[in-house]
C-alpha cells in the first residue's frame, strides 16, 4: 500500500455525523440474503444524500459469526459472505470520493476460536502464552480457575479435554488474548497500520476497558480495587502506543468504554490516548427532561478537562431500537425490558424518537446514527427458532438477545423482501415495507426526511458551547451560536422563546403556535 497518509488532522471527528453500518443487515448486493460490501457500495448515493460524514462498519472480517462478527478469525481478510479485500478497498475509496470517511471496528480483547493463534494453542504448540490458559481448581481441576462470569452469562472459562481451562469474557468461541504478551501488542499495531494504509480514517475499539488482566487472575471480590480485568492502569500504555500509530496517518479512535466513574472514563481521552469514546450515559437515559439535562451536563463536564469532544448516540447494534424503547412506560435502558410481549406504543415512541433526533443532532460534539434509525424502525420480535444472538442461549432463554435491532433494512416498498435483496438471514416483520427508504424519501414528513433536513441544518449550531435557557418544567432549551433547540418532554404545550425563524420541527406546532409534548424544534435567534 506504500507510504502512510500524511498526518493532516483537520478535526472533522469533533463534530461529525457518523453512520453505523451493520453490514450483514444493510443491503444485499448478490441476492443470497446476507448484506455485503456490494450492497453498501450500491447505497453510497443514499448515504451521501443523508449527509453523513463517515461510516462505522461493525466487523467485516473473516469470522465464524458466532457473535455477529465479533469473533474475528482473520483481521486482514474480509469475510466471504461480505465480499473481498479488494471490494473493501474500493468501498473505502468510493466513499471518500463522496466525502465520506470510513471507520472500522477492532476487537482487541479476544479473537475467534478459529483464529490461527488459538488453533495452534489447542494443538499443543507454543501459543498458549498468547491467551489465558490455567489449570482448574478442586481436587481434580474440575472447577474453573476463578469466579469470573461471562458477559453473555455463565462462567468465563471453558475446560479442554487435556484438563486446562481458557478464559473468555464473552462466548466460549471468543478466547481472551493475553495483553501482557508483546506479540499481542505488536500484532494489533500491525493490524492498525494494515487498515490505515488502505485509507481507513478511524477505528472503533470494542470493549476498550477490558483488555488488561491481573496476572494472578484473582476472584472478583466485592469492592476489589483495582478490578482484576476492568479499567486497569496498564491498559493506558496500550492506547498511547496506538495513538502514536494513528497520528502517523491522521487517523482517529472511538472507544467503547463502559465506566461509571467519570474521572476514570476521561483518562482514556487524554491527548495522547483515544480521541473520543461512546457516551452511554445519554443512550441509557430515560425520556425525562431532568435526567437528560444531567446526562448532557455531566458528559460535557467530564470531557472538558481533556479537551475531547462528546459523542451522542441513541441506539446501536446492541440496544433496543429507540422507537420501541421510548414507546414503553419505562424508557430507561434495561435488558429485562426487552422481554417478548412488553407493550409498546409505537406512535408515542416515534414522536419521542423524532424529538430525540433533533436533540442529539443539536448538541456539541459528534453524533452516531445506527442504520435504520433514520427510517424510524422499531425493535422486531424474532421467532425463537430464528434467534442467532448467543446472549439468548447463554441466558437460558430469558434474554431475547440483540437480533431485534439487527433485522435487514427495508429499501423498496414494492420489491420482494422490501428491496433488501434475497430472503433475509433474519426475518423481516409483517409490514416492514411501510418503513422503506424509497417511500420515506417521497414523504416530507417522514423520519428519513427529518434526518436529512436536520443533518443539513446542523451547521446552524456552529462550533461553540451550549448555553441553557430558562424553561418550564419538563422542557429542555439551549442555544449554540445563533440557533436554539427546544424539546418539550412534558404533557402540555409550551410557548416558543423569541426567535426570528423556525428552522425545523419534529412535529407540528399546535394551533396557537405552541410546542406540543414529545416534540422538538430548531429556531434561529
Coordinates of C-alpha atoms in Angstrom, one line a residue:
X1 CA 0.0 0.0 0.0
X2 CA 3.0 2.3 0.1
X3 CA 3.6 5.3 2.3
X4 CA 1.3 6.4 5.2
X5 CA -1.1 9.1 4.5
X6 CA 0.3 12.4 6.0
X7 CA -1.0 13.2 9.4
X8 CA -3.4 16.0 8.5
X9 CA -5.9 16.0 11.3
X10 CA -8.5 18.7 10.4
X11 CA -10.7 17.9 13.4
X12 CA -13.5 16.5 11.3
X13 CA -14.3 14.0 14.0
X14 CA -15.1 16.6 16.6
X15 CA -18.5 17.4 15.1
X16 CA -19.1 14.6 12.6
X17 CA -22.3 12.7 11.9
X18 CA -21.2 9.0 11.8
X19 CA -23.5 6.3 10.4
X20 CA -23.1 2.8 11.8
X21 CA -23.3 0.1 9.2
X22 CA -24.1 -3.5 10.3
X23 CA -23.0 -5.0 7.0
X24 CA -25.0 -8.2 7.4
X25 CA -28.3 -6.3 7.6
X26 CA -27.6 -3.2 5.5
X27 CA -28.1 -4.2 1.8
X28 CA -27.7 -7.5 -0.1
X29 CA -25.9 -7.0 -3.4
X30 CA -25.7 -10.6 -4.6
X31 CA -29.1 -11.9 -3.6
X32 CA -28.1 -14.5 -1.0
X33 CA -29.9 -12.9 1.9
X34 CA -26.9 -11.6 3.6
X35 CA -25.8 -7.9 3.4
X36 CA -22.5 -7.3 1.8
X37 CA -20.0 -4.7 0.6
X38 CA -21.6 -4.7 -2.9
X39 CA -24.8 -3.7 -1.2
X40 CA -23.1 -0.9 0.7
X41 CA -21.4 0.4 -2.4
X42 CA -24.7 0.5 -4.3
X43 CA -26.2 2.6 -1.5
X44 CA -23.5 5.2 -1.2
X45 CA -25.7 7.7 -3.0
X46 CA -28.3 7.3 -0.3
X47 CA -25.7 7.8 2.4
X48 CA -24.3 10.8 0.7
X49 CA -27.8 12.3 0.4
X50 CA -28.4 11.6 4.1
X51 CA -25.4 13.9 4.6
X52 CA -23.2 11.7 6.9
X53 CA -19.5 12.4 7.3
X54 CA -18.3 8.9 8.0
X55 CA -19.3 5.2 8.1
X56 CA -18.5 3.0 11.0
X57 CA -18.5 -0.7 9.9
X58 CA -19.1 -3.3 12.5
X59 CA -16.6 -6.2 12.0
X60 CA -16.4 -7.2 8.3
X61 CA -13.5 -9.6 8.8
X62 CA -13.4 -13.4 8.2
X63 CA -15.4 -14.9 11.1
X64 CA -17.5 -18.0 12.0
X65 CA -20.2 -15.5 13.1
X66 CA -20.7 -17.0 16.5
X67 CA -21.2 -13.4 17.8
X68 CA -22.2 -11.3 14.8
X69 CA -18.6 -11.0 13.5
X70 CA -17.1 -10.0 16.9
X71 CA -15.3 -13.4 16.8
X72 CA -12.6 -12.5 14.3
X73 CA -10.6 -15.3 12.7
X74 CA -8.5 -13.0 10.3
X75 CA -8.2 -9.3 10.6
X76 CA -6.6 -8.9 7.2
X77 CA -9.4 -10.7 5.2
X78 CA -13.0 -9.8 4.5
X79 CA -15.5 -12.5 5.3
X80 CA -16.5 -14.2 2.1
X81 CA -20.2 -13.6 2.9
X82 CA -19.5 -9.8 2.6
X83 CA -17.0 -9.8 -0.3
X84 CA -13.3 -9.4 -0.7
X85 CA -10.5 -7.2 0.5
X86 CA -10.4 -5.6 -3.0
X87 CA -14.0 -4.7 -2.6
X88 CA -13.4 -3.2 0.8
X89 CA -10.6 -1.1 -0.7
X90 CA -13.0 0.1 -3.5
X91 CA -15.7 0.9 -0.9
X92 CA -13.3 3.0 1.2
X93 CA -12.1 4.9 -1.9
X94 CA -15.5 5.4 -3.4
X95 CA -17.0 6.6 -0.1
X96 CA -14.1 9.1 0.3
X97 CA -14.8 10.4 -3.2
X98 CA -18.2 11.4 -1.9
X99 CA -16.7 13.0 1.2
X100 CA -17.5 10.1 3.5
X101 CA -14.7 8.6 5.6
X102 CA -14.5 5.0 6.9
X103 CA -14.1 3.8 10.4
X104 CA -13.5 0.1 11.0
X105 CA -14.1 -2.0 14.2
X106 CA -11.2 -3.5 16.1
X107 CA -11.9 -6.3 18.7
X108 CA -8.8 -6.4 20.8
X109 CA -10.0 -8.3 23.9
X110 CA -10.5 -11.6 22.1
X111 CA -10.4 -13.5 18.8
X112 CA -12.3 -16.4 17.3
X113 CA -11.5 -19.9 18.4
X114 CA -10.8 -20.4 14.7
X115 CA -8.0 -17.8 14.7
X116 CA -4.7 -19.4 13.8
X117 CA -3.1 -18.4 17.1
X118 CA -5.8 -20.3 19.1
X119 CA -5.9 -23.3 16.9
X120 CA -2.1 -23.6 17.3
X121 CA -2.5 -23.3 21.1
X122 CA -5.1 -26.1 21.1
X123 CA -2.7 -28.2 19.0
X124 CA -0.2 -28.1 21.8
X125 CA 2.2 -25.6 20.1
X126 CA 4.0 -22.8 21.8
X127 CA 1.0 -20.4 21.6
X128 CA -0.8 -20.8 24.9
X129 CA 1.0 -17.9 26.4
X130 CA -0.9 -15.6 23.9
X131 CA -4.1 -16.4 25.8
X132 CA -5.1 -17.2 29.4
X133 CA -4.8 -20.9 30.0
X134 CA -4.9 -22.2 33.6
X135 CA -5.4 -25.4 35.5
X136 CA -8.7 -25.7 37.3
X137 CA -9.4 -25.7 41.0
X138 CA -10.8 -28.5 43.0
X139 CA -9.3 -32.0 43.7
X140 CA -9.2 -32.9 40.0
X141 CA -9.1 -29.5 38.4
X142 CA -12.8 -29.8 37.8
X143 CA -13.7 -26.2 38.9
X144 CA -12.9 -23.0 36.9
X145 CA -9.7 -21.2 37.8
X146 CA -11.7 -18.3 39.3
X147 CA -15.2 -17.0 39.7
X148 CA -15.3 -14.7 36.7
X149 CA -18.5 -14.7 34.8
X150 CA -19.0 -14.2 31.0
X151 CA -20.7 -11.0 29.8
X152 CA -23.1 -13.4 28.0
X153 CA -23.9 -15.4 31.1
X154 CA -22.3 -18.4 32.8
X155 CA -18.7 -19.0 33.7
X156 CA -15.9 -17.1 31.8
X157 CA -13.9 -20.4 31.5
X158 CA -14.1 -23.4 29.3
X159 CA -12.3 -26.7 30.0
X160 CA -10.4 -28.5 27.3
X161 CA -10.0 -32.3 27.0
X162 CA -6.4 -32.1 28.3
X163 CA -7.8 -30.6 31.6
X164 CA -6.7 -27.0 31.1
X165 CA -9.2 -24.1 31.1
X166 CA -9.1 -21.0 28.9
X167 CA -10.6 -17.6 29.6
X168 CA -13.4 -16.0 27.6
X169 CA -15.2 -12.9 29.0
X170 CA -17.7 -13.4 26.2
X171 CA -18.7 -16.6 24.3
X172 CA -16.6 -19.8 24.5
X173 CA -15.8 -19.2 20.8
X174 CA -14.1 -15.9 21.8
X175 CA -10.9 -16.7 23.8
X176 CA -9.4 -13.7 25.5
X177 CA -5.9 -12.5 24.4
X178 CA -3.1 -12.0 26.9
X179 CA -2.2 -8.3 26.5
X180 CA 0.8 -8.7 28.8
X181 CA 2.5 -10.6 25.9
X182 CA 4.5 -8.3 23.5
X183 CA 3.4 -10.3 20.4
X184 CA -0.2 -9.5 21.1
X185 CA 0.6 -5.8 21.2
X186 CA 2.7 -5.9 18.1
X187 CA 0.1 -7.8 16.1
X188 CA -2.6 -5.2 16.8
X189 CA -0.3 -2.3 15.9
X190 CA 0.4 -4.0 12.7
X191 CA -3.4 -4.5 12.1
X192 CA -3.9 -0.8 12.6
X193 CA -1.3 0.0 10.1
X194 CA -2.8 -2.5 7.6
X195 CA -6.1 -0.7 7.6
X196 CA -4.8 2.9 7.8
X197 CA -2.7 2.2 4.7
X198 CA -5.9 1.2 2.9
X199 CA -7.4 4.6 3.6
X200 CA -9.3 4.0 6.8
X201 CA -9.8 7.2 8.7
X202 CA -10.5 5.8 12.1
X203 CA -11.0 2.8 14.4
X204 CA -13.7 1.9 16.9
X205 CA -12.3 -0.1 19.8
X206 CA -14.6 -2.8 21.1
X207 CA -14.7 -3.4 24.8
X208 CA -11.9 -1.0 25.2
X209 CA -11.6 -1.2 29.0
X210 CA -11.4 -5.0 29.3
X211 CA -8.1 -5.9 27.7
X212 CA -5.7 -5.9 30.6
X213 CA -6.0 -8.6 33.3
X214 CA -4.4 -9.0 36.7
X215 CA -1.7 -11.7 36.1
X216 CA -2.8 -13.5 39.2
X217 CA -6.4 -13.8 37.8
X218 CA -7.9 -13.5 41.3
X219 CA -11.6 -13.9 42.1
X220 CA -13.8 -10.8 41.7
X221 CA -14.2 -9.9 45.3
X222 CA -16.8 -7.3 46.2
X223 CA -15.1 -3.9 46.4
X224 CA -11.8 -5.2 45.0
X225 CA -9.7 -2.3 43.7
X226 CA -8.3 -2.3 41.2
X227 CA -10.7 -4.6 39.4
X228 CA -8.9 -7.7 38.0
X229 CA -10.0 -7.1 34.4
X230 CA -11.9 -3.8 34.1
X231 CA -10.2 -0.4 33.6
X232 CA -6.7 -1.4 34.7
X233 CA -4.0 1.2 34.7
X234 CA -1.6 -0.7 32.5
X235 CA -4.1 -0.5 29.7
X236 CA -3.3 3.1 29.0
X237 CA 0.2 2.2 27.7
X238 CA -1.5 0.2 25.0
X239 CA -3.6 3.1 23.8
X240 CA -0.6 5.5 24.0
X241 CA 1.2 3.2 21.6
X242 CA -1.9 3.0 19.4
X243 CA -2.2 6.8 19.3
X244 CA 1.3 7.1 18.1
X245 CA 0.5 4.8 15.2
X246 CA -2.8 6.7 14.4
X247 CA -1.0 10.1 14.5
X248 CA 1.3 8.9 11.7
X249 CA -1.8 8.6 9.4
X250 CA -4.0 11.4 10.7
X251 CA -6.5 8.7 11.9
X252 CA -8.8 8.7 15.0
X253 CA -10.1 6.4 17.6
X254 CA -13.5 6.0 19.3
X255 CA -13.6 3.7 22.3
X256 CA -16.4 1.6 23.7
X257 CA -15.7 2.4 27.3
X258 CA -18.5 1.5 29.8
X259 CA -17.4 3.1 33.1
X260 CA -19.5 4.7 35.8
X261 CA -16.5 6.7 37.2
X262 CA -16.4 9.8 35.1
X263 CA -12.8 10.7 36.1
X264 CA -11.6 7.2 35.1
X265 CA -13.5 7.5 31.9
X266 CA -11.9 10.8 31.0
X267 CA -8.4 9.2 31.4
X268 CA -8.9 7.3 28.1
X269 CA -9.4 10.6 26.3
X270 CA -6.2 12.3 27.3
X271 CA -4.4 14.0 24.3
X272 CA -2.1 11.0 23.8
X273 CA -4.7 8.3 24.0
X274 CA -8.1 7.8 22.4
X275 CA -9.7 10.7 20.5
X276 CA -13.3 10.0 21.6
X277 CA -15.4 7.5 23.4
X278 CA -19.1 6.5 23.2
X279 CA -21.4 8.3 25.6
X280 CA -23.5 5.5 27.2
X281 CA -25.0 7.8 29.8
X282 CA -27.0 9.6 27.2
X283 CA -28.0 6.4 25.3
X284 CA -29.3 4.8 28.5
X285 CA -31.2 7.8 29.9
X286 CA -35.0 7.6 30.1
X287 CA -37.2 10.2 28.4
X288 CA -37.1 12.6 31.3
X289 CA -36.0 16.2 31.0
X290 CA -34.1 16.5 34.3
X291 CA -32.2 13.3 33.8
X292 CA -31.4 14.1 30.2
X293 CA -30.1 17.5 31.2
X294 CA -28.0 16.0 33.9
X295 CA -26.6 13.5 31.4
X296 CA -25.7 16.2 29.0
X297 CA -24.1 18.4 31.6
X298 CA -22.1 15.6 33.1
X299 CA -21.0 14.5 29.7
X300 CA -19.7 17.9 28.7
X301 CA -18.1 18.4 32.1
X302 CA -16.2 15.1 32.1
X303 CA -14.8 15.8 28.6
X304 CA -13.8 19.4 29.2
X305 CA -10.6 18.8 31.3
X306 CA -9.1 16.6 28.5
X307 CA -10.4 18.7 25.6
X308 CA -12.1 15.8 24.0
X309 CA -15.5 16.2 22.1
X310 CA -18.5 14.4 23.5
X311 CA -20.3 11.8 21.4
X312 CA -24.1 11.3 21.3
X313 CA -25.9 8.2 20.3
X314 CA -29.5 6.9 20.6
X315 CA -29.1 3.3 19.5
X316 CA -26.6 0.8 18.2
X317 CA -26.4 -2.9 17.3
X318 CA -26.5 -4.0 20.9
X319 CA -29.5 -1.9 22.1
X320 CA -33.3 -2.0 21.7
X321 CA -34.3 0.5 19.0
X322 CA -35.2 4.0 20.0
X323 CA -38.8 3.9 18.8
X324 CA -39.6 0.9 20.9
X325 CA -37.6 2.0 23.9
X326 CA -39.2 5.4 24.1
X327 CA -42.6 3.9 23.5
X328 CA -42.5 2.0 26.8
X329 CA -43.7 3.3 30.2
X330 CA -40.1 2.7 31.5
X331 CA -37.8 4.1 28.8
X332 CA -34.6 3.5 30.8
X333 CA -32.1 1.0 29.4
X334 CA -32.7 -2.4 30.9
X335 CA -32.2 -5.7 29.1
X336 CA -35.1 -7.1 31.1
X337 CA -37.5 -4.7 29.3
X338 CA -36.7 -6.5 26.0
X339 CA -38.7 -9.5 27.1
X340 CA -41.2 -10.6 24.4
X341 CA -44.7 -9.2 24.9
X342 CA -43.6 -5.9 26.5
X343 CA -46.3 -3.4 25.4
X344 CA -45.0 -0.6 23.3
X345 CA -46.9 2.5 22.0
X346 CA -45.1 2.9 18.6
X347 CA -46.8 6.2 17.9
X348 CA -45.6 7.6 21.2
X349 CA -42.2 6.1 20.6
X350 CA -41.9 7.6 17.2
X351 CA -42.8 11.1 18.4
X352 CA -40.2 10.9 21.1
X353 CA -37.6 9.4 18.7
X354 CA -38.1 12.3 16.3
X355 CA -37.7 14.8 19.1
X356 CA -34.6 12.9 20.4
X357 CA -33.0 13.0 16.9
X358 CA -33.2 16.8 16.9
X359 CA -31.9 17.0 20.5
X360 CA -28.9 14.8 19.8
X361 CA -28.0 16.5 16.5
X362 CA -28.1 19.9 18.2
X363 CA -25.6 19.1 20.9
X364 CA -21.9 19.9 20.7
X365 CA -19.7 17.0 19.6
X366 CA -20.1 14.0 17.3
X367 CA -23.3 12.1 16.6
X368 CA -23.6 8.4 15.8
X369 CA -26.7 7.2 13.9
X370 CA -27.3 3.4 13.8
X371 CA -28.6 2.2 10.4
X372 CA -32.4 2.2 10.3
X373 CA -32.8 4.8 13.0
X374 CA -33.3 7.4 10.2
X375 CA -36.2 5.2 9.0
X376 CA -37.8 5.1 12.4
X377 CA -37.6 1.3 12.6
X378 CA -39.0 -0.4 15.7
X379 CA -37.5 -3.4 17.5
X380 CA -38.5 -6.6 15.8
X381 CA -39.7 -9.7 17.6
X382 CA -37.7 -12.6 16.3
X383 CA -39.2 -16.1 16.3
X384 CA -37.4 -18.2 18.9
X385 CA -36.2 -20.7 16.3
X386 CA -34.5 -17.9 14.3
X387 CA -32.6 -16.1 17.1
X388 CA -28.8 -16.2 16.5
X389 CA -27.5 -14.0 19.2
X390 CA -25.6 -16.1 21.8
X391 CA -26.9 -13.9 24.6
X392 CA -30.3 -15.6 24.2
X393 CA -28.9 -19.2 24.5
X394 CA -26.5 -18.4 27.3
X395 CA -29.2 -16.7 29.4
X396 CA -31.3 -19.8 29.2
X397 CA -33.8 -18.0 27.0
X398 CA -34.6 -15.2 29.5
X399 CA -32.9 -12.6 27.3
X400 CA -34.3 -12.3 23.8
X401 CA -30.9 -11.1 22.6
X402 CA -30.0 -8.3 20.2
X403 CA -31.3 -9.6 16.9
X404 CA -34.4 -7.5 17.1
X405 CA -32.4 -4.4 16.2
X406 CA -30.4 -6.2 13.5
X407 CA -33.2 -7.1 11.1
X408 CA -32.3 -6.3 7.5
X409 CA -33.3 -2.8 6.3
X410 CA -36.3 -2.1 4.0
X411 CA -35.3 -0.2 0.9
X412 CA -38.1 -0.5 -1.6
X413 CA -41.8 -1.0 -0.6
X414 CA -42.8 -2.7 -3.8
X415 CA -40.0 -5.2 -4.1
X416 CA -39.6 -8.7 -2.5
X417 CA -38.1 -8.6 1.0
X418 CA -38.7 -4.8 0.9
X419 CA -35.8 -4.4 -1.5
X420 CA -33.1 -5.8 0.8
X421 CA -32.1 -8.5 -1.7
X422 CA -32.5 -12.2 -1.2
X423 CA -34.5 -13.8 1.6
X424 CA -33.0 -12.1 4.7
X425 CA -30.9 -14.0 7.1
X426 CA -33.2 -12.7 9.9
X427 CA -37.0 -12.5 9.1
X428 CA -38.5 -9.1 8.4
X429 CA -41.7 -8.5 10.3
X430 CA -45.0 -8.1 8.6
X431 CA -45.5 -4.5 7.5
X432 CA -41.7 -3.8 7.3
X433 CA -42.1 -2.4 3.8
X434 CA -44.1 0.5 5.3
X435 CA -40.7 1.8 6.6
X436 CA -39.0 1.5 3.2
X437 CA -36.5 4.2 2.3
X438 CA -38.0 4.8 -1.2
X439 CA -41.4 5.5 0.3
X440 CA -40.0 7.8 3.0
X441 CA -37.9 9.7 0.5
X442 CA -41.1 10.9 -1.2
X443 CA -42.7 12.0 2.1
X444 CA -41.6 15.3 3.5
X445 CA -43.0 14.4 6.9
X446 CA -41.1 11.1 7.2
X447 CA -38.4 10.2 9.7
X448 CA -35.9 10.0 6.8
X449 CA -36.8 13.5 5.6
X450 CA -36.4 14.7 9.2
X451 CA -32.9 13.2 9.5
X452 CA -31.9 14.6 6.1
X453 CA -33.0 18.1 7.0
X454 CA -31.5 18.0 10.4
X455 CA -28.1 16.9 9.2
X456 CA -28.2 19.6 6.5
X457 CA -29.1 22.3 9.0
X458 CA -26.9 21.1 11.8
X459 CA -24.1 23.7 11.0
X460 CA -26.5 26.4 12.1
X461 CA -25.4 25.5 15.7
X462 CA -21.8 26.3 14.9
X463 CA -18.8 25.1 16.9
X464 CA -19.5 26.9 20.2
X465 CA -20.5 25.7 23.6
X466 CA -24.0 25.1 24.8
X467 CA -25.9 27.7 26.9
X468 CA -29.1 26.6 28.7
X469 CA -32.1 28.9 28.5
X470 CA -34.8 29.3 31.2
X471 CA -37.6 26.8 30.5
X472 CA -40.7 25.4 32.2
X473 CA -40.5 22.0 34.0
X474 CA -40.2 19.2 31.5
X475 CA -38.6 21.3 28.8
X476 CA -35.0 21.5 27.6
X477 CA -34.0 24.7 25.8
X478 CA -30.5 25.8 24.9
X479 CA -28.6 27.9 22.4
X480 CA -25.4 27.5 20.4
X481 CA -24.2 30.2 18.0
X482 CA -27.4 31.7 16.5
X483 CA -29.6 28.6 16.8
X484 CA -31.9 27.4 19.6
X485 CA -33.1 23.9 20.3
X486 CA -36.2 23.4 22.4
X487 CA -37.5 20.0 23.4
X488 CA -40.8 19.6 25.2
X489 CA -40.9 16.4 27.2
X490 CA -43.9 17.5 29.3
X491 CA -47.6 16.7 28.6
X492 CA -48.7 20.2 27.9
X493 CA -47.8 22.6 25.1
X494 CA -45.4 25.5 25.8
X495 CA -44.7 28.8 24.2
X496 CA -41.6 29.1 22.0
X497 CA -38.8 31.5 23.0
X498 CA -38.3 34.7 21.0
X499 CA -36.8 33.8 17.6
X500 CA -36.6 35.1 14.0
X501 CA -37.1 31.9 12.1
X502 CA -38.4 28.4 12.6
X503 CA -35.7 26.1 11.1
X504 CA -37.1 22.6 11.7
X505 CA -39.6 20.8 13.9
X506 CA -40.0 17.1 14.8
X507 CA -43.8 17.5 14.7
X508 CA -46.3 20.3 14.0
X509 CA -47.0 23.1 16.4
X510 CA -50.5 23.5 17.8
X511 CA -53.0 26.0 16.5
X512 CA -51.7 28.6 18.9
X513 CA -48.1 28.2 17.7
X514 CA -47.0 26.4 20.8
X515 CA -44.7 23.4 21.1
X516 CA -46.7 20.2 22.0
X517 CA -45.4 17.5 24.3
X518 CA -42.8 15.0 22.9
X519 CA -41.8 17.5 20.2
X520 CA -38.6 19.4 19.4
X521 CA -37.9 22.5 17.4
X522 CA -34.9 24.3 16.0
X523 CA -35.1 28.1 15.8
X524 CA -32.9 30.9 14.6
X525 CA -32.4 33.5 17.3

